């Protein structure tokens, strides 16, 4: 029987996950399809039951359901409980188990820029994605991470949980020249005219600036970082790698991530640069 998978969210029409997974199913000769399903918050429980009943092999969860889905699943793994959020659900018999591949997807993308584990890293933001990234950086052996956030208390709490440092936004801006890698994880940047979540005036030339927002591909943060002579890494790699980890959980197959990064970069109107 043909297998099927899905992504649920509200809104969902913009999601590139159906394109990415359908392409990988075809490339790997798997008879399956991947559906975008619009689910409003009030319908989440029924949606989860329907996915179960109708035999979905697994599904992705996107905004705003990443936390709210947890009570409707049969369990979550360590990555999902660290983040208190689920982005990938895997079927095991009749059970749905939640996982989170965002943090590990981010680290795989970061590794393509050849960082050193003793690089001084500034993580900007303390929301769901920042949580996954902070824990994944720790697991990957990055030993010098400082967290800053608009709401400083959240930066302090996350820093405590991950044995990192925390810094107020104004201190981070003043001391920015000391950081080798600056990671932008806030939701700022989705709109072209938004102010930056942190001033890059004091960024050092050659530092690596990373934005996890990938649409638009050339965010105001990355544009400013380029002006300051920083190297840049956009969010497409994280998106593709988090999807690839999920694809492997569902099918046991590692898909072609390099080709997908190139295709999605071009789809979003960017120029692909092969590092
Ligand atoms: P979230 O949990 O809602 O966290 C939002 C973060 O942004 C918080 O740190 C928040 O600070 C900060 N923030 C929001 N508005 C701000 C502003 N005007 N100025 C300064 N800081 C502001 O969201 P999330 O799930 O972490 O997602 C964050 C972004 O990552 C989204 O754009 C999402 O699309 C992107 N993302 C990308 C990928 C990928 O694959 N590339 C994966 C996951 C997420 P406060 O604590 O002060 O509110």
PDB file of C-alpha atoms and ligand atoms in Angstrom:
ATOM      1  CA  UNK A   1       0.000   0.000   0.000  1.00  0.00           C
ATOM      2  CA  UNK A   2       1.226   3.502  -0.801  1.00  0.00           C
ATOM      3  CA  UNK A   3       2.613   5.186   2.316  1.00  0.00           C
ATOM      4  CA  UNK A   4       1.871   8.782   3.221  1.00  0.00           C
ATOM      5  CA  UNK A   5       3.329  11.423   5.492  1.00  0.00           C
ATOM      6  CA  UNK A   6       2.303  15.004   6.258  1.00  0.00           C
ATOM      7  CA  UNK A   7       3.148  18.370   7.757  1.00  0.00           C
ATOM      8  CA  UNK A   8       0.574  20.071   9.968  1.00  0.00           C
ATOM      9  CA  UNK A   9       0.571  23.785  10.763  1.00  0.00           C
ATOM     10  CA  UNK A  10      -1.381  27.038  10.640  1.00  0.00           C
ATOM     11  CA  UNK A  11      -0.625  28.552   8.129  1.00  0.00           C
ATOM     12  CA  UNK A  12       0.788  25.737   6.010  1.00  0.00           C
ATOM     13  CA  UNK A  13       0.584  26.778   2.342  1.00  0.00           C
ATOM     14  CA  UNK A  14       4.110  28.279   2.401  1.00  0.00           C
ATOM     15  CA  UNK A  15       5.794  25.083   3.663  1.00  0.00           C
ATOM     16  CA  UNK A  16       8.594  23.656   1.522  1.00  0.00           C
ATOM     17  CA  UNK A  17       8.497  20.315   3.374  1.00  0.00           C
ATOM     18  CA  UNK A  18       6.095  18.603   0.905  1.00  0.00           C
ATOM     19  CA  UNK A  19       8.373  19.544  -2.021  1.00  0.00           C
ATOM     20  CA  UNK A  20      11.491  18.374  -0.144  1.00  0.00           C
ATOM     21  CA  UNK A  21      10.121  15.009   1.040  1.00  0.00           C
ATOM     22  CA  UNK A  22       8.283  14.194  -2.210  1.00  0.00           C
ATOM     23  CA  UNK A  23      11.549  14.818  -4.085  1.00  0.00           C
ATOM     24  CA  UNK A  24      13.436  12.523  -1.720  1.00  0.00           C
ATOM     25  CA  UNK A  25      10.732   9.800  -2.015  1.00  0.00           C
ATOM     26  CA  UNK A  26      11.100   9.930  -5.810  1.00  0.00           C
ATOM     27  CA  UNK A  27      14.900  10.002  -5.739  1.00  0.00           C
ATOM     28  CA  UNK A  28      14.924   6.930  -3.503  1.00  0.00           C
ATOM     29  CA  UNK A  29      12.224   4.960  -5.343  1.00  0.00           C
ATOM     30  CA  UNK A  30       9.838   5.047  -2.365  1.00  0.00           C
ATOM     31  CA  UNK A  31       6.130   4.815  -3.195  1.00  0.00           C
ATOM     32  CA  UNK A  32       4.933   7.508  -0.770  1.00  0.00           C
ATOM     33  CA  UNK A  33       3.580  11.017  -0.748  1.00  0.00           C
ATOM     34  CA  UNK A  34       3.735  13.960   1.613  1.00  0.00           C
ATOM     35  CA  UNK A  35       0.734  16.208   2.268  1.00  0.00           C
ATOM     36  CA  UNK A  36       0.493  19.727   3.698  1.00  0.00           C
ATOM     37  CA  UNK A  37      -2.476  19.760   6.114  1.00  0.00           C
ATOM     38  CA  UNK A  38      -3.924  22.972   7.489  1.00  0.00           C
ATOM     39  CA  UNK A  39      -4.786  22.376  11.160  1.00  0.00           C
ATOM     40  CA  UNK A  40      -6.105  25.150  13.385  1.00  0.00           C
ATOM     41  CA  UNK A  41      -5.183  25.064  17.093  1.00  0.00           C
ATOM     42  CA  UNK A  42      -8.737  24.061  18.136  1.00  0.00           C
ATOM     43  CA  UNK A  43      -8.563  21.013  15.801  1.00  0.00           C
ATOM     44  CA  UNK A  44      -5.191  19.645  16.899  1.00  0.00           C
ATOM     45  CA  UNK A  45      -6.415  16.680  18.960  1.00  0.00           C
ATOM     46  CA  UNK A  46      -8.838  15.519  16.240  1.00  0.00           C
ATOM     47  CA  UNK A  47      -6.138  16.005  13.585  1.00  0.00           C
ATOM     48  CA  UNK A  48      -3.727  13.836  15.533  1.00  0.00           C
ATOM     49  CA  UNK A  49      -6.373  11.108  15.964  1.00  0.00           C
ATOM     50  CA  UNK A  50      -7.200  11.264  12.245  1.00  0.00           C
ATOM     51  CA  UNK A  51      -3.541  10.943  11.241  1.00  0.00           C
ATOM     52  CA  UNK A  52      -3.383   7.871  13.488  1.00  0.00           C
ATOM     53  CA  UNK A  53      -6.608   6.337  12.177  1.00  0.00           C
ATOM     54  CA  UNK A  54      -5.879   7.009   8.514  1.00  0.00           C
ATOM     55  CA  UNK A  55      -2.427   5.457   8.743  1.00  0.00           C
ATOM     56  CA  UNK A  56       0.050   8.322   8.346  1.00  0.00           C
ATOM     57  CA  UNK A  57       3.577   6.892   8.505  1.00  0.00           C
ATOM     58  CA  UNK A  58       4.711   9.980  10.384  1.00  0.00           C
ATOM     59  CA  UNK A  59       4.430  13.738  10.172  1.00  0.00           C
ATOM     60  CA  UNK A  60       6.125  17.069  10.707  1.00  0.00           C
ATOM     61  CA  UNK A  61       4.707  19.654  13.087  1.00  0.00           C
ATOM     62  CA  UNK A  62       5.211  23.342  12.495  1.00  0.00           C
ATOM     63  CA  UNK A  63       4.018  26.607  14.042  1.00  0.00           C
ATOM     64  CA  UNK A  64       1.980  27.033  16.161  1.00  0.00           C
ATOM     65  CA  UNK A  65       1.612  23.374  17.227  1.00  0.00           C
ATOM     66  CA  UNK A  66       5.146  22.361  18.236  1.00  0.00           C
ATOM     67  CA  UNK A  67       4.380  22.401  21.987  1.00  0.00           C
ATOM     68  CA  UNK A  68       0.616  21.892  21.946  1.00  0.00           C
ATOM     69  CA  UNK A  69       0.935  18.527  20.149  1.00  0.00           C
ATOM     70  CA  UNK A  70       2.837  16.884  23.031  1.00  0.00           C
ATOM     71  CA  UNK A  71      -0.181  15.739  25.148  1.00  0.00           C
ATOM     72  CA  UNK A  72      -1.716  14.042  22.085  1.00  0.00           C
ATOM     73  CA  UNK A  73       1.323  11.843  21.362  1.00  0.00           C
ATOM     74  CA  UNK A  74       2.231   8.501  22.942  1.00  0.00           C
ATOM     75  CA  UNK A  75       5.636   9.775  24.052  1.00  0.00           C
ATOM     76  CA  UNK A  76       8.542  12.078  23.175  1.00  0.00           C
ATOM     77  CA  UNK A  77      12.298  11.478  22.965  1.00  0.00           C
ATOM     78  CA  UNK A  78      15.130  13.314  24.736  1.00  0.00           C
ATOM     79  CA  UNK A  79      15.631  16.014  22.091  1.00  0.00           C
ATOM     80  CA  UNK A  80      11.920  16.861  22.156  1.00  0.00           C
ATOM     81  CA  UNK A  81      11.793  16.997  25.936  1.00  0.00           C
ATOM     82  CA  UNK A  82      14.899  19.257  26.101  1.00  0.00           C
ATOM     83  CA  UNK A  83      13.148  21.663  23.738  1.00  0.00           C
ATOM     84  CA  UNK A  84       9.656  20.994  25.077  1.00  0.00           C
ATOM     85  CA  UNK A  85       8.685  21.001  21.408  1.00  0.00           C
ATOM     86  CA  UNK A  86       8.138  18.432  18.653  1.00  0.00           C
ATOM     87  CA  UNK A  87       8.839  18.922  14.940  1.00  0.00           C
ATOM     88  CA  UNK A  88       8.857  15.275  13.792  1.00  0.00           C
ATOM     89  CA  UNK A  89       6.497  12.431  14.704  1.00  0.00           C
ATOM     90  CA  UNK A  90       7.391   8.824  13.984  1.00  0.00           C
ATOM     91  CA  UNK A  91       4.900   5.946  13.903  1.00  0.00           C
ATOM     92  CA  UNK A  92       5.835   2.806  15.750  1.00  0.00           C
ATOM     93  CA  UNK A  93       2.983   0.326  15.320  1.00  0.00           C
ATOM     94  CA  UNK A  94      -0.025   2.139  16.735  1.00  0.00           C
ATOM     95  CA  UNK A  95       2.067   4.666  18.650  1.00  0.00           C
ATOM     96  CA  UNK A  96       3.122   8.152  17.627  1.00  0.00           C
ATOM     97  CA  UNK A  97       6.413   9.284  19.173  1.00  0.00           C
ATOM     98  CA  UNK A  98       7.541  12.911  19.012  1.00  0.00           C
ATOM     99  CA  UNK A  99      11.090  13.993  18.325  1.00  0.00           C
ATOM    100  CA  UNK A 100      12.864  17.232  17.549  1.00  0.00           C
ATOM    101  CA  UNK A 101      15.461  17.404  14.792  1.00  0.00           C
ATOM    102  CA  UNK A 102      15.936  21.214  14.703  1.00  0.00           C
ATOM    103  CA  UNK A 103      18.978  21.372  16.996  1.00  0.00           C
ATOM    104  CA  UNK A 104      20.898  18.545  15.352  1.00  0.00           C
ATOM    105  CA  UNK A 105      19.896  19.887  11.917  1.00  0.00           C
ATOM    106  CA  UNK A 106      21.341  23.245  12.892  1.00  0.00           C
ATOM    107  CA  UNK A 107      24.650  21.738  14.039  1.00  0.00           C
ATOM    108  CA  UNK A 108      24.999  19.729  10.810  1.00  0.00           C
ATOM    109  CA  UNK A 109      24.548  22.962   8.874  1.00  0.00           C
ATOM    110  CA  UNK A 110      27.025  24.847  11.085  1.00  0.00           C
ATOM    111  CA  UNK A 111      29.643  22.132  10.539  1.00  0.00           C
ATOM    112  CA  UNK A 112      29.650  22.938   6.797  1.00  0.00           C
ATOM    113  CA  UNK A 113      31.247  26.305   7.716  1.00  0.00           C
ATOM    114  CA  UNK A 114      34.203  24.593   9.486  1.00  0.00           C
ATOM    115  CA  UNK A 115      33.786  26.016  13.000  1.00  0.00           C
ATOM    116  CA  UNK A 116      36.195  25.105  15.824  1.00  0.00           C
ATOM    117  CA  UNK A 117      34.713  23.688  19.024  1.00  0.00           C
ATOM    118  CA  UNK A 118      36.495  26.394  21.034  1.00  0.00           C
ATOM    119  CA  UNK A 119      35.061  29.235  18.928  1.00  0.00           C
ATOM    120  CA  UNK A 120      33.332  31.886  21.041  1.00  0.00           C
ATOM    121  CA  UNK A 121      29.647  31.639  20.126  1.00  0.00           C
ATOM    122  CA  UNK A 122      26.886  34.181  20.757  1.00  0.00           C
ATOM    123  CA  UNK A 123      23.371  32.748  20.529  1.00  0.00           C
ATOM    124  CA  UNK A 124      20.784  35.502  19.992  1.00  0.00           C
ATOM    125  CA  UNK A 125      17.328  34.401  21.180  1.00  0.00           C
ATOM    126  CA  UNK A 126      15.965  32.009  23.771  1.00  0.00           C
ATOM    127  CA  UNK A 127      12.800  30.661  22.123  1.00  0.00           C
ATOM    128  CA  UNK A 128      12.062  27.092  21.008  1.00  0.00           C
ATOM    129  CA  UNK A 129      14.634  26.953  18.209  1.00  0.00           C
ATOM    130  CA  UNK A 130      17.333  28.528  20.402  1.00  0.00           C
ATOM    131  CA  UNK A 131      16.683  25.864  23.062  1.00  0.00           C
ATOM    132  CA  UNK A 132      17.248  23.044  20.577  1.00  0.00           C
ATOM    133  CA  UNK A 133      20.353  24.734  19.212  1.00  0.00           C
ATOM    134  CA  UNK A 134      21.833  25.400  22.672  1.00  0.00           C
ATOM    135  CA  UNK A 135      21.438  21.738  23.711  1.00  0.00           C
ATOM    136  CA  UNK A 136      22.724  20.445  20.350  1.00  0.00           C
ATOM    137  CA  UNK A 137      25.798  22.743  20.474  1.00  0.00           C
ATOM    138  CA  UNK A 138      26.533  21.384  23.935  1.00  0.00           C
ATOM    139  CA  UNK A 139      26.187  17.757  22.726  1.00  0.00           C
ATOM    140  CA  UNK A 140      28.454  18.520  19.747  1.00  0.00           C
ATOM    141  CA  UNK A 141      31.218  19.763  22.085  1.00  0.00           C
ATOM    142  CA  UNK A 142      31.031  23.532  21.517  1.00  0.00           C
ATOM    143  CA  UNK A 143      32.335  24.732  24.853  1.00  0.00           C
ATOM    144  CA  UNK A 144      32.069  28.535  24.766  1.00  0.00           C
ATOM    145  CA  UNK A 145      28.453  29.608  24.247  1.00  0.00           C
ATOM    146  CA  UNK A 146      26.880  32.854  25.485  1.00  0.00           C
ATOM    147  CA  UNK A 147      23.132  33.459  25.209  1.00  0.00           C
ATOM    148  CA  UNK A 148      21.434  36.834  24.886  1.00  0.00           C
ATOM    149  CA  UNK A 149      17.746  37.586  24.437  1.00  0.00           C
ATOM    150  CA  UNK A 150      15.314  40.504  24.407  1.00  0.00           C
ATOM    151  CA  UNK A 151      13.737  39.035  27.560  1.00  0.00           C
ATOM    152  CA  UNK A 152      16.946  38.521  29.527  1.00  0.00           C
ATOM    153  CA  UNK A 153      15.416  36.163  32.128  1.00  0.00           C
ATOM    154  CA  UNK A 154      14.838  33.557  29.379  1.00  0.00           C
ATOM    155  CA  UNK A 155      18.500  33.817  28.310  1.00  0.00           C
ATOM    156  CA  UNK A 156      19.594  33.300  31.930  1.00  0.00           C
ATOM    157  CA  UNK A 157      17.339  30.252  32.339  1.00  0.00           C
ATOM    158  CA  UNK A 158      18.521  28.605  29.121  1.00  0.00           C
ATOM    159  CA  UNK A 159      22.165  29.352  29.942  1.00  0.00           C
ATOM    160  CA  UNK A 160      21.729  27.682  33.324  1.00  0.00           C
ATOM    161  CA  UNK A 161      20.204  24.561  31.781  1.00  0.00           C
ATOM    162  CA  UNK A 162      22.963  24.191  29.169  1.00  0.00           C
ATOM    163  CA  UNK A 163      25.955  25.304  31.278  1.00  0.00           C
ATOM    164  CA  UNK A 164      26.430  28.340  29.014  1.00  0.00           C
ATOM    165  CA  UNK A 165      26.897  32.015  29.879  1.00  0.00           C
ATOM    166  CA  UNK A 166      24.261  34.722  29.537  1.00  0.00           C
ATOM    167  CA  UNK A 167      24.682  38.399  28.656  1.00  0.00           C
ATOM    168  CA  UNK A 168      22.274  41.310  28.348  1.00  0.00           C
ATOM    169  CA  UNK A 169      21.664  42.561  24.841  1.00  0.00           C
ATOM    170  CA  UNK A 170      23.531  45.838  25.461  1.00  0.00           C
ATOM    171  CA  UNK A 171      26.580  44.021  26.898  1.00  0.00           C
ATOM    172  CA  UNK A 172      26.540  41.595  23.969  1.00  0.00           C
ATOM    173  CA  UNK A 173      26.404  44.502  21.497  1.00  0.00           C
ATOM    174  CA  UNK A 174      29.336  46.211  23.218  1.00  0.00           C
ATOM    175  CA  UNK A 175      31.423  43.029  23.356  1.00  0.00           C
ATOM    176  CA  UNK A 176      30.405  41.663  19.952  1.00  0.00           C
ATOM    177  CA  UNK A 177      33.955  41.901  18.581  1.00  0.00           C
ATOM    178  CA  UNK A 178      34.962  39.054  20.911  1.00  0.00           C
ATOM    179  CA  UNK A 179      32.659  36.501  19.255  1.00  0.00           C
ATOM    180  CA  UNK A 180      33.738  34.192  16.394  1.00  0.00           C
ATOM    181  CA  UNK A 181      30.197  33.001  15.616  1.00  0.00           C
ATOM    182  CA  UNK A 182      26.932  34.948  16.024  1.00  0.00           C
ATOM    183  CA  UNK A 183      23.755  32.874  15.651  1.00  0.00           C
ATOM    184  CA  UNK A 184      20.454  34.700  15.049  1.00  0.00           C
ATOM    185  CA  UNK A 185      17.565  32.471  16.212  1.00  0.00           C
ATOM    186  CA  UNK A 186      14.782  35.005  16.818  1.00  0.00           C
ATOM    187  CA  UNK A 187      11.751  35.318  14.585  1.00  0.00           C
ATOM    188  CA  UNK A 188      12.950  38.796  13.546  1.00  0.00           C
ATOM    189  CA  UNK A 189      13.917  38.929   9.877  1.00  0.00           C
ATOM    190  CA  UNK A 190      10.842  37.419   8.327  1.00  0.00           C
ATOM    191  CA  UNK A 191       9.821  40.961   7.272  1.00  0.00           C
ATOM    192  CA  UNK A 192      12.316  42.991   5.223  1.00  0.00           C
ATOM    193  CA  UNK A 193      11.905  46.228   7.188  1.00  0.00           C
ATOM    194  CA  UNK A 194      12.206  44.850  10.720  1.00  0.00           C
ATOM    195  CA  UNK A 195      14.900  46.180  13.052  1.00  0.00           C
ATOM    196  CA  UNK A 196      17.754  43.755  13.782  1.00  0.00           C
ATOM    197  CA  UNK A 197      17.430  41.744  17.017  1.00  0.00           C
ATOM    198  CA  UNK A 198      20.997  42.852  17.824  1.00  0.00           C
ATOM    199  CA  UNK A 199      23.222  45.625  16.443  1.00  0.00           C
ATOM    200  CA  UNK A 200      26.140  44.256  14.407  1.00  0.00           C
ATOM    201  CA  UNK A 201      28.154  47.490  14.517  1.00  0.00           C
ATOM    202  CA  UNK A 202      30.922  45.906  16.618  1.00  0.00           C
ATOM    203  CA  UNK A 203      31.064  42.531  14.837  1.00  0.00           C
ATOM    204  CA  UNK A 204      34.581  41.517  13.926  1.00  0.00           C
ATOM    205  CA  UNK A 205      35.634  41.095  10.302  1.00  0.00           C
ATOM    206  CA  UNK A 206      35.686  37.416   9.376  1.00  0.00           C
ATOM    207  CA  UNK A 207      33.313  36.338  12.169  1.00  0.00           C
ATOM    208  CA  UNK A 208      30.653  33.863  11.029  1.00  0.00           C
ATOM    209  CA  UNK A 209      27.077  35.233  11.124  1.00  0.00           C
ATOM    210  CA  UNK A 210      24.359  32.579  10.996  1.00  0.00           C
ATOM    211  CA  UNK A 211      20.627  33.203  10.568  1.00  0.00           C
ATOM    212  CA  UNK A 212      18.156  30.357  11.022  1.00  0.00           C
ATOM    213  CA  UNK A 213      15.398  32.283   9.233  1.00  0.00           C
ATOM    214  CA  UNK A 214      15.535  31.085   5.592  1.00  0.00           C
ATOM    215  CA  UNK A 215      12.684  32.891   3.901  1.00  0.00           C
ATOM    216  CA  UNK A 216      13.691  35.508   2.847  1.00  0.00           C
ATOM    217  CA  UNK A 217      17.024  33.887   2.210  1.00  0.00           C
ATOM    218  CA  UNK A 218      18.937  37.159   2.425  1.00  0.00           C
ATOM    219  CA  UNK A 219      17.688  38.441   5.797  1.00  0.00           C
ATOM    220  CA  UNK A 220      18.415  41.973   7.060  1.00  0.00           C
ATOM    221  CA  UNK A 221      20.734  40.340   9.666  1.00  0.00           C
ATOM    222  CA  UNK A 222      22.803  38.575   6.978  1.00  0.00           C
ATOM    223  CA  UNK A 223      22.889  41.667   4.752  1.00  0.00           C
ATOM    224  CA  UNK A 224      24.237  43.769   7.621  1.00  0.00           C
ATOM    225  CA  UNK A 225      26.736  41.052   8.571  1.00  0.00           C
ATOM    226  CA  UNK A 226      28.076  41.035   5.006  1.00  0.00           C
ATOM    227  CA  UNK A 227      28.474  44.823   5.134  1.00  0.00           C
ATOM    228  CA  UNK A 228      30.569  44.370   8.294  1.00  0.00           C
ATOM    229  CA  UNK A 229      32.852  41.873   6.545  1.00  0.00           C
ATOM    230  CA  UNK A 230      31.444  38.763   8.276  1.00  0.00           C
ATOM    231  CA  UNK A 231      31.128  35.361   6.623  1.00  0.00           C
ATOM    232  CA  UNK A 232      27.468  34.283   6.453  1.00  0.00           C
ATOM    233  CA  UNK A 233      25.413  31.098   6.640  1.00  0.00           C
ATOM    234  CA  UNK A 234      21.665  31.176   5.932  1.00  0.00           C
ATOM    235  CA  UNK A 235      18.904  28.959   7.362  1.00  0.00           C
ATOM    236  CA  UNK A 236      18.396  26.692   4.327  1.00  0.00           C
ATOM    237  CA  UNK A 237      20.987  24.168   5.536  1.00  0.00           C
ATOM    238  CA  UNK A 238      19.265  23.834   8.918  1.00  0.00           C
ATOM    239  CA  UNK A 239      15.900  23.361   7.214  1.00  0.00           C
ATOM    240  CA  UNK A 240      17.217  20.645   4.889  1.00  0.00           C
ATOM    241  CA  UNK A 241      19.234  18.793   7.549  1.00  0.00           C
ATOM    242  CA  UNK A 242      16.379  18.799  10.107  1.00  0.00           C
ATOM    243  CA  UNK A 243      14.183  17.343   7.352  1.00  0.00           C
ATOM    244  CA  UNK A 244      16.799  14.766   6.381  1.00  0.00           C
ATOM    245  CA  UNK A 245      17.084  13.506   9.966  1.00  0.00           C
ATOM    246  CA  UNK A 246      13.282  13.086  10.018  1.00  0.00           C
ATOM    247  CA  UNK A 247      13.300  11.376   6.591  1.00  0.00           C
ATOM    248  CA  UNK A 248      15.862   8.872   7.869  1.00  0.00           C
ATOM    249  CA  UNK A 249      13.760   8.197  10.982  1.00  0.00           C
ATOM    250  CA  UNK A 250      10.760   7.420   8.736  1.00  0.00           C
ATOM    251  CA  UNK A 251      12.464   5.443   5.973  1.00  0.00           C
ATOM    252  CA  UNK A 252      15.909   4.387   7.206  1.00  0.00           C
ATOM    253  CA  UNK A 253      17.441   6.185   4.202  1.00  0.00           C
ATOM    254  CA  UNK A 254      19.820   9.176   4.250  1.00  0.00           C
ATOM    255  CA  UNK A 255      18.626  11.507   1.467  1.00  0.00           C
ATOM    256  CA  UNK A 256      20.803  13.724  -0.741  1.00  0.00           C
ATOM    257  CA  UNK A 257      21.064  16.934   1.317  1.00  0.00           C
ATOM    258  CA  UNK A 258      23.631  18.789  -0.831  1.00  0.00           C
ATOM    259  CA  UNK A 259      21.451  18.681  -3.933  1.00  0.00           C
ATOM    260  CA  UNK A 260      18.382  19.708  -1.891  1.00  0.00           C
ATOM    261  CA  UNK A 261      20.168  22.743  -0.363  1.00  0.00           C
ATOM    262  CA  UNK A 262      21.069  23.858  -3.884  1.00  0.00           C
ATOM    263  CA  UNK A 263      17.515  23.371  -5.226  1.00  0.00           C
ATOM    264  CA  UNK A 264      15.812  25.115  -2.288  1.00  0.00           C
ATOM    265  CA  UNK A 265      18.299  28.005  -2.330  1.00  0.00           C
ATOM    266  CA  UNK A 266      17.517  28.551  -5.994  1.00  0.00           C
ATOM    267  CA  UNK A 267      13.764  28.148  -5.363  1.00  0.00           C
ATOM    268  CA  UNK A 268      13.984  30.942  -2.767  1.00  0.00           C
ATOM    269  CA  UNK A 269      15.725  33.191  -5.270  1.00  0.00           C
ATOM    270  CA  UNK A 270      19.230  32.932  -3.825  1.00  0.00           C
ATOM    271  CA  UNK A 271      22.536  32.065  -5.450  1.00  0.00           C
ATOM    272  CA  UNK A 272      23.942  28.772  -4.310  1.00  0.00           C
ATOM    273  CA  UNK A 273      27.599  28.986  -3.368  1.00  0.00           C
ATOM    274  CA  UNK A 274      29.308  25.637  -3.049  1.00  0.00           C
ATOM    275  CA  UNK A 275      31.552  25.969  -0.001  1.00  0.00           C
TER     276      UNK A 275
HETATM  277  P1  LIG B   1       9.767  31.327  19.417  1.00  0.00           P
HETATM  278  O1  LIG B   1       9.836  30.150  20.332  1.00  0.00           O
HETATM  279  O2  LIG B   1       8.478  32.081  19.315  1.00  0.00           O
HETATM  280  O3  LIG B   1      10.939  32.341  19.895  1.00  0.00           O
HETATM  281  C1  LIG B   1      11.023  33.634  19.369  1.00  0.00           C
HETATM  282  C2  LIG B   1      12.332  34.294  19.791  1.00  0.00           C
HETATM  283  O4  LIG B   1      12.428  35.527  19.078  1.00  0.00           O
HETATM  284  C3  LIG B   1      12.421  34.668  21.295  1.00  0.00           C
HETATM  285  O5  LIG B   1      13.760  34.621  21.691  1.00  0.00           O
HETATM  286  C4  LIG B   1      11.904  36.115  21.271  1.00  0.00           C
HETATM  287  O6  LIG B   1      12.373  36.893  22.347  1.00  0.00           O
HETATM  288  C5  LIG B   1      12.556  36.623  20.006  1.00  0.00           C
HETATM  289  N1  LIG B   1      11.898  37.787  19.434  1.00  0.00           N
HETATM  290  C6  LIG B   1      10.663  37.837  18.856  1.00  0.00           C
HETATM  291  N2  LIG B   1      10.418  39.087  18.415  1.00  0.00           N
HETATM  292  C7  LIG B   1      11.525  39.840  18.722  1.00  0.00           C
HETATM  293  C8  LIG B   1      11.883  41.203  18.513  1.00  0.00           C
HETATM  294  N3  LIG B   1      11.037  42.051  17.897  1.00  0.00           N
HETATM  295  N4  LIG B   1      13.105  41.628  18.920  1.00  0.00           N
HETATM  296  C9  LIG B   1      13.967  40.766  19.530  1.00  0.00           C
HETATM  297  N5  LIG B   1      13.683  39.460  19.756  1.00  0.00           N
HETATM  298  C10 LIG B   1      12.468  39.004  19.360  1.00  0.00           C
HETATM  299  O7  LIG B   1      10.139  30.946  17.914  1.00  0.00           O
HETATM  300  P2  LIG B   1      11.091  29.722  17.417  1.00  0.00           P
HETATM  301  O8  LIG B   1      10.259  28.491  17.266  1.00  0.00           O
HETATM  302  O9  LIG B   1      12.297  29.695  18.294  1.00  0.00           O
HETATM  303  O10 LIG B   1      11.467  30.188  15.932  1.00  0.00           O
HETATM  304  C11 LIG B   1      12.310  31.310  15.719  1.00  0.00           C
HETATM  305  C12 LIG B   1      12.597  31.449  14.229  1.00  0.00           C
HETATM  306  O11 LIG B   1      13.359  30.345  13.768  1.00  0.00           O
HETATM  307  C13 LIG B   1      11.337  31.469  13.334  1.00  0.00           C
HETATM  308  O12 LIG B   1      11.494  32.511  12.387  1.00  0.00           O
HETATM  309  C14 LIG B   1      11.351  30.133  12.628  1.00  0.00           C
HETATM  310  O13 LIG B   1      10.774  30.200  11.336  1.00  0.00           O
HETATM  311  C15 LIG B   1      12.865  29.875  12.550  1.00  0.00           C
HETATM  312  N6  LIG B   1      13.166  28.429  12.446  1.00  0.00           N
HETATM  313  C16 LIG B   1      13.910  28.011  11.384  1.00  0.00           C
HETATM  314  C17 LIG B   1      14.205  26.652  11.248  1.00  0.00           C
HETATM  315  C18 LIG B   1      15.002  26.157  10.066  1.00  0.00           C
HETATM  316  O14 LIG B   1      14.889  24.972   9.761  1.00  0.00           O
HETATM  317  N7  LIG B   1      15.832  26.963   9.425  1.00  0.00           N
HETATM  318  C19 LIG B   1      13.769  25.738  12.225  1.00  0.00           C
HETATM  319  C20 LIG B   1      13.040  26.219  13.328  1.00  0.00           C
HETATM  320  C21 LIG B   1      12.741  27.571  13.423  1.00  0.00           C
HETATM  321  P3  LIG B   1      11.510  37.040  23.727  1.00  0.00           P
HETATM  322  O15 LIG B   1      11.892  35.844  24.570  1.00  0.00           O
HETATM  323  O16 LIG B   1      11.980  38.319  24.304  1.00  0.00           O
HETATM  324  O17 LIG B   1      10.059  37.047  23.335  1.00  0.00           O
END
